[in-house]
XYZ file of N, CA and C in Angstrom:
726
model
N -21.674 20.641 -24.872
C -22.373 21.501 -25.890
C -21.268 22.718 -26.176
N -20.884 22.755 -27.516
C -19.811 23.761 -27.818
C -20.322 24.769 -28.796
N -21.797 24.986 -28.763
C -22.414 25.957 -29.576
C -22.001 27.375 -29.024
N -21.820 28.478 -29.823
C -21.445 29.709 -29.387
C -22.356 30.142 -28.187
N -23.732 29.845 -28.200
C -24.733 30.254 -27.089
C -24.141 29.586 -25.903
N -23.686 28.299 -25.822
C -23.226 27.525 -24.532
C -22.059 28.082 -24.241
N -21.002 28.355 -25.118
C -19.756 28.857 -24.788
C -19.940 30.164 -24.061
N -20.770 31.054 -24.647
C -20.863 32.303 -23.985
C -21.629 32.321 -22.580
N -22.348 31.337 -22.380
C -22.884 31.171 -21.082
C -21.892 30.594 -20.120
N -20.991 29.603 -20.590
C -19.966 29.157 -19.797
C -19.146 30.183 -19.310
N -18.516 30.952 -20.201
C -17.712 32.122 -19.931
C -18.387 33.185 -18.997
N -19.629 33.322 -19.225
C -20.280 34.205 -18.272
C -20.226 33.591 -16.858
N -20.474 32.511 -16.661
C -20.616 31.825 -15.340
C -19.186 31.814 -14.670
N -18.098 31.615 -15.474
C -16.827 31.709 -14.888
C -16.069 32.889 -14.756
N -16.365 34.099 -15.736
C -16.004 35.328 -15.611
C -16.602 36.476 -15.356
N -18.129 36.264 -15.250
C -19.088 37.219 -15.073
C -19.435 37.948 -16.478
N -20.448 38.887 -16.275
C -20.739 39.529 -17.710
C -21.440 40.856 -17.020
N -21.669 41.793 -18.008
C -22.191 42.961 -17.570
C -23.488 42.759 -16.644
N -23.343 43.255 -15.510
C -24.428 43.142 -14.598
C -24.589 41.784 -13.881
N -23.831 40.724 -14.320
C -24.053 39.527 -13.712
C -22.637 38.806 -13.284
N -22.701 38.820 -11.979
C -21.340 38.271 -11.206
C -21.029 36.881 -11.792
N -19.825 36.471 -11.627
C -19.427 35.143 -11.907
C -19.952 34.223 -10.565
N -19.853 32.914 -10.904
C -20.214 32.074 -9.843
C -19.124 32.012 -8.938
N -19.535 31.652 -7.701
C -18.422 31.443 -6.705
C -17.482 30.289 -7.081
N -16.212 30.602 -6.615
C -15.165 29.454 -6.883
C -14.733 28.966 -5.497
N -14.844 27.559 -5.423
C -14.341 26.952 -4.230
C -13.580 25.772 -4.536
N -12.653 25.254 -3.495
C -11.945 24.140 -3.610
C -12.818 22.813 -3.777
N -12.264 21.836 -4.588
C -12.812 20.698 -4.837
C -12.514 19.701 -3.729
N -13.424 19.528 -2.740
C -12.865 18.792 -1.463
C -11.619 19.300 -0.911
N -10.621 18.370 -0.797
C -9.377 18.847 0.022
C -8.152 19.028 -0.991
N -8.564 19.073 -2.442
C -7.438 19.262 -3.352
C -7.262 20.680 -3.591
N -6.153 21.139 -4.393
C -5.910 22.373 -4.886
C -6.661 22.695 -6.203
N -7.593 21.962 -6.619
C -8.479 22.253 -7.622
C -9.524 22.891 -7.188
N -10.335 23.796 -8.077
C -11.408 24.479 -7.767
C -12.552 24.176 -8.740
N -13.809 24.620 -8.225
C -14.905 24.319 -9.159
C -15.835 25.423 -8.941
N -16.584 25.724 -10.088
C -17.643 26.944 -9.971
C -18.918 26.113 -9.198
N -19.311 26.979 -8.251
C -20.491 26.333 -7.415
C -21.669 26.688 -7.977
N -22.543 25.637 -8.427
C -23.781 25.943 -9.108
C -24.901 26.636 -8.312
N -25.586 27.521 -8.801
C -26.388 28.333 -8.023
C -27.855 27.869 -8.522
N -28.663 27.245 -7.606
C -29.918 26.645 -7.980
C -31.123 27.367 -7.428
N -32.048 27.604 -8.305
C -33.255 28.412 -7.772
C -34.319 27.317 -7.139
N -35.253 27.824 -6.351
C -36.241 26.937 -5.724
C -36.882 26.178 -6.553
N -37.241 26.762 -7.864
C -38.024 26.099 -8.919
C -37.109 25.642 -9.971
N -35.880 25.296 -9.730
C -34.885 25.046 -10.791
C -35.370 23.864 -11.673
N -35.200 24.106 -12.948
C -35.475 23.025 -13.860
C -34.181 22.572 -14.643
N -34.115 21.163 -14.674
C -32.661 20.455 -15.205
C -33.285 19.899 -16.650
N -32.155 19.690 -17.403
C -32.481 18.941 -18.583
C -31.171 18.475 -19.191
N -31.162 17.407 -19.799
C -30.080 16.708 -20.571
C -29.968 17.144 -21.931
N -29.018 18.068 -22.270
C -29.266 18.607 -23.762
C -27.956 18.534 -24.331
N -26.762 18.117 -23.763
C -25.458 18.532 -24.385
C -25.167 17.128 -25.404
N -25.089 15.850 -24.819
C -24.809 14.793 -25.668
C -23.309 14.607 -26.001
N -22.525 15.504 -25.384
C -20.973 15.524 -25.716
C -20.395 14.195 -25.122
N -20.700 13.842 -24.000
C -20.058 12.791 -23.533
C -20.390 11.361 -24.381
N -21.670 11.328 -24.773
C -22.229 10.272 -25.512
C -21.549 10.192 -26.801
N -21.402 11.315 -27.510
C -20.672 11.292 -28.813
C -19.188 10.904 -28.659
N -18.431 11.260 -27.493
C -17.092 10.832 -27.270
C -16.957 9.365 -27.110
N -18.189 8.967 -26.410
C -18.168 7.441 -26.074
C -18.415 6.672 -27.322
N -19.228 7.040 -28.130
C -19.579 6.383 -29.411
C -18.257 6.426 -30.486
N -17.444 7.451 -30.306
C -16.131 7.448 -31.154
C -15.281 6.548 -30.419
N -15.073 6.224 -29.292
C -14.229 5.315 -28.644
C -14.761 3.886 -28.955
N -16.096 3.757 -28.794
C -16.663 2.292 -29.300
C -16.235 2.060 -30.732
N -16.391 3.109 -31.552
C -16.075 2.887 -32.928
C -14.511 2.346 -33.247
N -13.815 3.105 -32.382
C -12.410 2.750 -32.460
C -11.958 1.339 -31.827
N -12.919 0.712 -31.164
C -12.606 -0.414 -30.464
C -12.038 -0.337 -28.964
N -12.154 0.734 -28.435
C -11.590 1.084 -27.120
C -12.783 0.795 -26.008
N -12.592 0.014 -25.169
C -13.559 -0.241 -24.137
C -13.599 0.847 -23.112
N -14.162 1.920 -23.334
C -14.032 3.044 -22.525
C -15.150 3.005 -21.413
N -14.884 3.822 -20.142
C -15.676 3.626 -19.188
C -16.214 5.219 -19.032
N -17.543 5.273 -19.215
C -18.125 6.602 -19.087
C -18.246 7.108 -17.583
N -17.733 8.168 -17.269
C -17.817 8.599 -15.797
C -18.541 9.852 -15.678
N -19.554 9.963 -14.742
C -20.231 11.004 -14.438
C -20.284 11.505 -13.071
N -20.422 12.653 -12.658
C -20.505 13.132 -11.239
C -22.027 12.850 -10.885
N -22.077 12.155 -9.775
C -23.431 11.742 -9.308
C -24.367 12.832 -8.895
N -25.662 12.586 -8.916
C -26.529 13.685 -8.554
C -26.460 14.147 -7.051
N -26.125 13.195 -6.228
C -26.264 13.656 -4.796
C -25.041 14.438 -4.474
N -23.854 14.123 -5.203
C -22.690 15.026 -4.862
C -22.743 16.309 -5.770
N -23.530 16.373 -6.842
C -23.718 17.550 -7.499
C -24.482 18.528 -6.711
N -25.675 17.841 -5.981
C -26.417 18.835 -5.155
C -25.923 19.188 -3.900
N -24.915 18.369 -3.296
C -24.285 18.690 -2.097
C -23.226 19.855 -2.213
N -22.891 19.803 -3.504
C -21.751 20.938 -3.814
C -22.317 22.087 -4.272
N -23.589 22.292 -4.485
C -24.257 23.260 -5.082
C -24.827 24.016 -3.980
N -25.539 25.322 -4.321
C -26.221 25.990 -3.344
C -27.428 26.584 -3.861
N -28.440 26.923 -2.923
C -29.688 27.394 -3.409
C -29.623 28.911 -3.336
N -30.250 29.622 -4.222
C -30.358 31.048 -4.021
C -31.147 31.498 -3.052
N -32.075 30.594 -2.250
C -32.896 31.042 -1.267
C -32.273 30.503 -0.002
N -31.154 29.857 -0.045
C -30.673 29.231 1.228
C -31.132 27.957 1.776
N -32.107 27.420 1.018
C -32.657 26.080 1.485
C -31.757 24.912 1.030
N -32.216 23.773 1.621
C -31.411 22.634 1.234
C -31.525 22.126 -0.188
N -30.432 21.991 -0.784
C -30.205 21.591 -2.448
C -30.802 20.224 -2.316
N -30.796 19.309 -1.462
C -31.308 17.821 -1.592
C -32.806 17.901 -2.036
N -33.469 18.932 -1.658
C -34.880 19.141 -2.064
C -35.145 19.048 -3.460
N -34.053 19.415 -4.427
C -34.201 19.282 -5.784
C -33.796 17.974 -6.422
N -33.763 17.022 -5.550
C -33.316 15.665 -6.035
C -34.157 15.160 -7.148
N -35.536 15.110 -6.897
C -36.516 14.596 -7.837
C -36.602 15.364 -9.123
N -36.176 16.628 -9.125
C -35.975 17.542 -10.253
C -35.002 17.132 -11.057
N -33.692 16.789 -10.501
C -32.579 16.542 -11.388
C -32.480 15.270 -11.899
N -33.186 14.275 -11.235
C -32.933 12.828 -11.570
C -33.417 12.477 -12.940
N -34.495 13.137 -13.585
C -34.798 12.784 -14.939
C -33.705 13.188 -15.819
N -32.857 14.087 -15.671
C -31.829 14.537 -16.470
C -30.774 13.519 -16.369
N -30.421 13.084 -15.212
C -29.526 11.993 -14.999
C -29.986 10.753 -15.604
N -31.099 10.233 -15.674
C -31.422 8.936 -16.095
C -31.475 9.084 -17.707
N -31.771 10.306 -18.172
C -31.639 10.529 -19.757
C -30.049 10.432 -20.238
N -29.320 11.126 -19.435
C -27.849 10.931 -19.680
C -27.416 9.557 -19.698
N -27.683 8.723 -18.678
C -27.163 7.268 -18.559
C -27.786 6.551 -19.815
N -29.079 6.746 -20.104
C -29.708 6.114 -21.154
C -29.208 6.472 -22.425
N -28.863 7.688 -22.644
C -28.017 8.089 -23.870
C -26.662 7.450 -24.000
N -25.756 7.242 -22.883
C -24.739 6.640 -22.977
C -24.675 5.124 -23.300
N -25.848 4.579 -22.884
C -26.009 3.190 -23.021
C -26.313 2.947 -24.513
N -27.239 3.720 -25.025
C -27.609 3.844 -26.329
C -26.247 4.071 -27.424
N -25.322 4.830 -26.827
C -24.143 5.004 -27.615
C -23.082 3.984 -27.379
N -23.552 2.946 -26.811
C -22.543 1.796 -26.614
C -21.876 1.449 -25.242
N -22.225 2.128 -24.361
C -21.657 2.038 -23.117
C -21.723 0.705 -22.598
N -20.638 0.019 -22.069
C -20.757 -1.126 -21.194
C -20.220 -1.079 -19.992
N -19.514 -0.027 -19.741
C -19.185 0.413 -18.228
C -19.554 1.806 -18.006
N -20.296 1.992 -16.909
C -20.636 3.289 -16.391
C -20.160 3.538 -15.019
N -19.749 4.677 -14.819
C -19.198 4.962 -13.352
C -19.836 6.197 -12.741
N -20.523 6.170 -11.623
C -21.131 7.420 -11.085
C -20.142 7.789 -9.897
N -19.602 8.944 -9.924
C -18.700 9.322 -8.951
C -19.554 9.993 -7.768
N -19.484 9.522 -6.529
C -20.180 10.118 -5.546
C -19.228 10.341 -4.214
N -18.293 11.250 -4.436
C -17.349 11.506 -3.236
C -17.965 11.964 -1.927
N -19.184 12.672 -2.169
C -19.897 13.145 -1.010
C -20.143 12.013 0.108
N -19.947 10.609 -0.371
C -20.308 9.599 0.598
C -19.185 9.525 1.439
N -17.946 10.285 1.446
C -16.990 10.374 2.518
C -17.318 11.428 3.522
N -18.414 12.276 3.381
C -18.748 13.263 4.230
C -19.866 12.903 5.098
N -19.995 13.841 6.100
C -21.227 13.489 7.248
C -22.484 13.755 6.341
N -23.313 12.901 6.193
C -24.469 13.105 5.330
C -25.843 13.384 6.472
N -26.691 14.155 5.924
C -28.120 14.214 6.618
C -28.778 12.964 6.200
N -29.973 12.845 7.195
C -30.875 11.764 6.818
C -31.456 12.058 5.663
N -31.728 13.234 5.117
C -32.470 13.373 3.752
C -31.423 13.028 2.787
N -30.143 13.245 2.734
C -29.289 12.803 1.800
C -29.086 11.274 1.792
N -29.037 10.699 2.903
C -29.119 9.222 2.820
C -30.142 8.671 2.323
N -31.352 9.100 2.635
C -32.717 8.656 1.939
C -32.705 8.969 0.419
N -31.852 10.058 0.031
C -31.790 10.442 -1.336
C -31.022 9.570 -2.154
N -30.124 8.962 -1.484
C -29.090 7.848 -2.218
C -30.021 6.841 -2.378
N -30.818 6.409 -1.495
C -31.638 5.042 -1.566
C -32.690 5.325 -2.527
N -33.263 6.450 -2.837
C -34.377 6.743 -3.765
C -33.619 6.979 -5.252
N -32.524 7.532 -5.255
C -31.883 7.712 -6.599
C -31.453 6.489 -7.327
N -30.648 5.770 -6.437
C -29.959 4.704 -7.209
C -30.732 3.633 -7.904
N -31.775 3.246 -7.409
C -32.512 2.256 -8.280
C -32.976 2.739 -9.593
N -33.286 4.087 -9.729
C -33.486 4.771 -10.983
C -32.414 4.946 -11.859
N -31.252 4.992 -11.191
C -30.008 5.063 -11.887
C -29.625 3.849 -12.443
N -29.811 2.716 -11.601
C -29.630 1.492 -12.113
C -30.331 1.060 -13.308
N -31.673 1.314 -13.118
C -32.630 1.014 -14.250
C -32.088 1.781 -15.607
N -31.735 2.900 -15.486
C -31.309 3.628 -16.676
C -30.140 3.094 -17.305
N -29.204 2.488 -16.420
C -27.679 1.989 -17.064
C -28.023 0.581 -17.638
N -29.286 0.068 -17.685
C -29.520 -1.176 -18.361
C -28.719 -2.247 -17.995
N -28.071 -2.949 -18.764
C -27.109 -4.138 -18.688
C -25.733 -3.663 -18.524
N -25.457 -2.382 -18.670
C -23.976 -1.929 -18.424
C -23.437 -2.159 -16.946
N -22.251 -2.486 -16.848
C -21.669 -2.572 -15.553
C -21.742 -1.151 -14.810
N -22.371 -1.185 -13.799
C -22.436 0.226 -13.001
C -21.535 0.090 -11.678
N -20.536 1.161 -11.697
C -19.750 1.289 -10.682
C -19.983 2.578 -9.809
N -20.071 2.439 -8.551
C -20.331 3.574 -7.604
C -18.991 3.750 -6.995
N -18.513 5.031 -7.186
C -17.090 5.500 -6.792
C -17.048 6.460 -5.691
N -16.289 6.174 -4.535
C -16.129 7.128 -3.559
C -14.526 7.462 -3.483
N -14.274 8.640 -2.942
C -12.784 8.765 -2.908
C -12.559 10.051 -1.920
N -11.349 10.411 -1.628
C -10.905 11.393 -0.882
C -11.218 11.040 0.705
N -11.372 9.824 0.962
C -11.480 9.504 2.308
C -12.364 8.256 2.493
N -12.696 7.858 3.877
C -13.408 6.629 4.163
C -14.865 6.748 4.093
N -15.560 5.599 3.766
C -16.869 5.649 3.751
C -17.446 5.717 5.246
N -16.767 5.284 6.196
C -17.014 5.416 7.542
C -18.474 5.069 7.883
N -19.234 5.884 8.477
C -20.638 5.502 8.929
C -21.651 5.179 7.713
N -21.211 5.662 6.546
C -21.900 5.437 5.306
C -21.837 4.040 4.600
N -20.824 3.333 5.377
C -20.319 2.152 4.626
C -21.540 1.145 4.373
N -22.365 0.820 5.344
C -23.447 -0.149 5.052
C -24.503 0.077 4.109
N -24.875 1.414 4.002
C -25.813 1.800 3.027
C -25.366 2.012 1.624
N -24.171 2.491 1.660
C -23.423 2.576 0.193
C -23.119 1.357 -0.297
N -22.691 0.117 0.308
C -22.511 -0.904 -0.241
C -23.884 -1.888 -0.576
N -24.998 -1.352 0.182
C -26.209 -1.777 -0.292
C -26.888 -1.331 -1.254
N -26.391 -0.180 -2.158
C -26.982 0.452 -3.109
C -26.899 -0.519 -4.505
N -28.015 -0.271 -5.478
C -28.006 -1.315 -6.353
C -27.064 -1.005 -7.482
N -25.738 -1.277 -7.297
C -24.534 -1.105 -8.350
C -23.923 -2.592 -8.506
N -23.238 -2.685 -9.504
C -22.384 -3.905 -9.605
C -21.079 -3.870 -9.030
N -20.435 -2.573 -8.952
C -19.048 -2.523 -8.268
C -19.059 -1.170 -7.448
N -18.372 -1.213 -6.259
C -18.095 -0.234 -5.475
C -16.519 0.124 -5.326
N -16.256 1.390 -5.568
C -14.994 1.754 -5.552
C -14.633 2.456 -4.306
N -13.408 2.152 -3.726
C -12.979 2.862 -2.383
C -11.498 3.325 -2.528
N -11.239 4.372 -1.905
C -10.008 5.056 -1.942
C -9.101 4.414 -0.835
N -8.097 3.600 -1.267
C -7.146 3.045 -0.195
C -5.955 3.833 -0.002
N -5.850 4.882 -0.769
C -4.589 5.779 -0.556
C -4.891 6.789 0.547
N -6.037 7.371 0.534
C -6.505 8.339 1.478
C -6.864 7.567 2.799
N -7.600 6.395 2.517
C -8.251 5.793 3.807
C -7.893 4.107 3.722
N -6.719 3.689 3.764
C -6.402 2.245 3.735
C -7.029 1.507 4.942
N -7.280 2.188 6.000
C -7.857 1.468 7.171
C -9.249 0.985 6.910
N -9.763 1.350 5.833
C -11.236 0.890 5.640
C -11.399 -0.284 4.876
N -10.167 -0.951 4.246
C -10.173 -2.010 3.520
C -10.975 -3.395 4.304
N -10.567 -3.804 5.402
C -11.007 -4.955 6.066
C -12.441 -4.660 6.290
N -12.992 -3.507 6.766
C -14.494 -3.453 7.061
C -15.391 -3.428 5.638
N -14.481 -2.906 4.521
C -15.307 -2.893 3.223
C -15.616 -4.386 2.804
N -14.450 -5.103 2.656
C -14.468 -6.477 2.496
C -15.430 -7.323 3.243
N -15.495 -7.033 4.534
C -16.471 -7.766 5.445
C -17.835 -7.628 5.036
N -18.183 -6.216 4.794
C -19.572 -5.871 4.517
C -19.987 -6.073 3.314
N -18.991 -6.192 2.245
C -19.390 -6.461 0.790
C -20.396 -7.441 0.435
N -21.682 -7.226 0.014
C -22.533 -8.217 -0.415
C -22.135 -9.217 -1.301
N -22.492 -10.531 -1.294
C -22.202 -11.395 -2.329
C -22.532 -11.108 -3.649
N -21.462 -11.330 -4.557
C -21.537 -11.183 -5.907
C -21.216 -9.687 -6.261
N -21.202 -8.898 -5.267
C -20.881 -7.377 -5.624
C -19.413 -7.259 -5.948
N -18.970 -6.465 -6.939
C -17.502 -6.231 -7.244
C -16.981 -5.051 -6.291
N -15.565 -5.218 -6.141
C -14.865 -4.217 -5.434
C -13.707 -3.608 -6.161
N -13.767 -2.330 -6.366
C -12.704 -1.555 -7.132
C -11.801 -0.904 -5.993
N -10.545 -1.223 -5.988
C -9.655 -0.785 -4.915
C -8.725 0.113 -5.390
N -8.827 1.225 -4.922
C -7.879 2.428 -5.343
C -6.742 2.429 -4.725
N -5.637 1.648 -5.263
C -4.520 1.647 -4.732
C -3.402 2.316 -5.277
N -3.593 2.853 -6.480
C -2.765 3.673 -7.199
C -3.012 5.247 -6.880
N -2.067 5.938 -6.263
C -2.262 7.276 -5.835
C -2.628 8.244 -6.997
N -3.797 8.582 -7.233
C -4.324 9.562 -8.332
C -3.893 10.933 -8.053
N -3.206 11.154 -6.867
C -2.809 12.607 -6.568
C -1.392 12.972 -6.372
N -0.555 12.085 -7.106
C 0.836 12.507 -7.178
C 1.407 11.819 -8.510
N 2.640 12.204 -8.868
C 3.217 11.576 -9.991
C 4.160 10.242 -9.735
N 4.041 9.784 -8.484
C 5.146 8.850 -8.179
C 4.706 7.358 -8.579
N 5.745 6.583 -8.807
C 5.250 5.206 -9.054
C 4.577 4.529 -7.737
N 3.830 3.714 -8.071
C 3.363 2.896 -6.858
C 4.226 1.716 -6.423
N 4.185 1.497 -5.208
C 5.081 0.299 -4.682
C 4.264 -0.972 -4.829
N 4.541 -1.692 -6.133
C 3.783 -2.697 -6.390
C 3.845 -4.041 -5.498
N 5.209 -4.129 -4.902
C 5.311 -5.209 -4.006
C 4.407 -4.939 -2.756
N 4.414 -3.810 -2.338
C 3.591 -3.480 -1.227
C 2.095 -3.532 -1.466
N 1.795 -3.150 -2.749
C 0.323 -3.343 -3.033
C -0.166 -4.742 -3.121
N 0.744 -5.656 -3.661
C 0.380 -7.099 -3.783
C 0.097 -7.683 -2.463
N 1.230 -7.284 -1.530
C 1.019 -7.847 -0.133
C -0.312 -7.435 0.485
N -0.727 -6.185 0.233
C -2.031 -5.493 0.740
C -3.196 -6.368 0.233
N -3.163 -6.532 -1.097
C -4.446 -6.975 -1.789
C -4.589 -8.566 -1.921
N -3.504 -9.295 -1.850
C -3.605 -10.652 -1.894
C -4.465 -11.256 -1.170
N -4.711 -11.051 0.338
C -5.786 -11.675 0.942
C -7.214 -11.269 0.535
N -7.224 -10.201 -0.077
C -8.603 -9.597 -0.507
C -8.962 -10.613 -1.797
N -7.984 -10.800 -2.657
C -8.276 -11.501 -3.853
C -8.641 -13.097 -3.429
N -7.879 -13.465 -2.379
C -8.252 -14.821 -1.847
C -9.640 -14.969 -1.372
N -9.999 -13.892 -0.510
C -11.385 -13.936 0.201
C -12.461 -13.768 -0.897
N -12.222 -12.916 -1.927
C -13.353 -12.631 -2.860
C -13.338 -13.184 -4.143
N -12.143 -13.659 -4.724
C -11.901 -14.255 -5.889
C -11.690 -12.958 -6.854
N -10.603 -13.340 -7.717
C -10.077 -12.403 -8.815
C -11.110 -11.710 -9.565
N -12.214 -12.498 -9.848
C -13.460 -11.968 -10.640
C -14.231 -10.849 -9.996
N -14.109 -10.819 -8.757
C -14.878 -9.657 -8.036
C -13.895 -8.477 -7.723
N -12.563 -8.380 -8.079
C -11.672 -7.385 -7.613
C -11.110 -6.594 -8.761
N -11.338 -5.535 -8.803
C -10.439 -4.455 -9.787
C -9.422 -3.614 -9.082
N -8.527 -3.340 -9.953
C -7.372 -2.505 -9.405
C -7.640 -1.130 -10.196
N -7.567 -0.132 -9.306
C -7.668 1.313 -9.881
C -6.959 2.352 -9.300
N -6.901 3.457 -9.970
C -6.346 4.688 -9.227
C -7.346 5.035 -8.138
N -6.911 5.941 -7.042
C -7.523 6.167 -5.848
C -8.783 7.249 -6.311
N -8.418 7.981 -7.213
C -9.273 8.998 -7.951
C -8.862 9.250 -9.104
N -9.605 10.224 -9.819
C -9.371 10.637 -11.200
C -7.825 11.083 -11.201
N -7.127 10.623 -12.255
C -5.665 11.101 -12.593
C -5.636 12.513 -12.895
N -6.752 13.277 -12.945
C -6.655 14.693 -13.113
C -5.880 15.353 -12.030
N -5.964 14.663 -10.670
C -5.310 15.383 -9.584
C -3.826 14.926 -9.479
């Protein structure tokens, strides 16, 4: 939303305004990038109002570009936010989900055939409430995505103890970071449910150097043999922003 009112609000959050301090700035996981920490009230209300990503997607579709729409997932959004009363942000999951389902539905209506939900919080230690939140949220997100291919993306580490439940979530493809955590490949392949696709993050999204394609082929050839080429996708480890 690039309206004057929205831009004024964005600048106030980032730089502060008269009598209103700027939001806290903290590192995005272990990168050198920073983000503004959302401050959420106990009775926080959420809404899908922008439509910017849907408009950009519709433009790509009109140009014949098979774009993939990527959104930060609700569980990671809440994990990285903070409550003004100090309580757990996961308690606001049911409040934020309608905004997310409206967002995904709008992307599908705008021509999305591929949707990706980034949940890097899956590489962190999760509480029982957060794990339950994933299991409650993703059926609703899956429904909102309709027939679009839905990818769940983790990065910046290994799924570790979150592996089993993450692979069981109702998505079409699961993405894993094999640059930060190459050791997880065998366990991911072994636990992957039948017919679910696997996106392998083998191109380092966090430096400018060329990938060693020979080593990558040697690493992935057994995976393709085991799963079939139709179930394997090759991808950057994370967003190329980094």
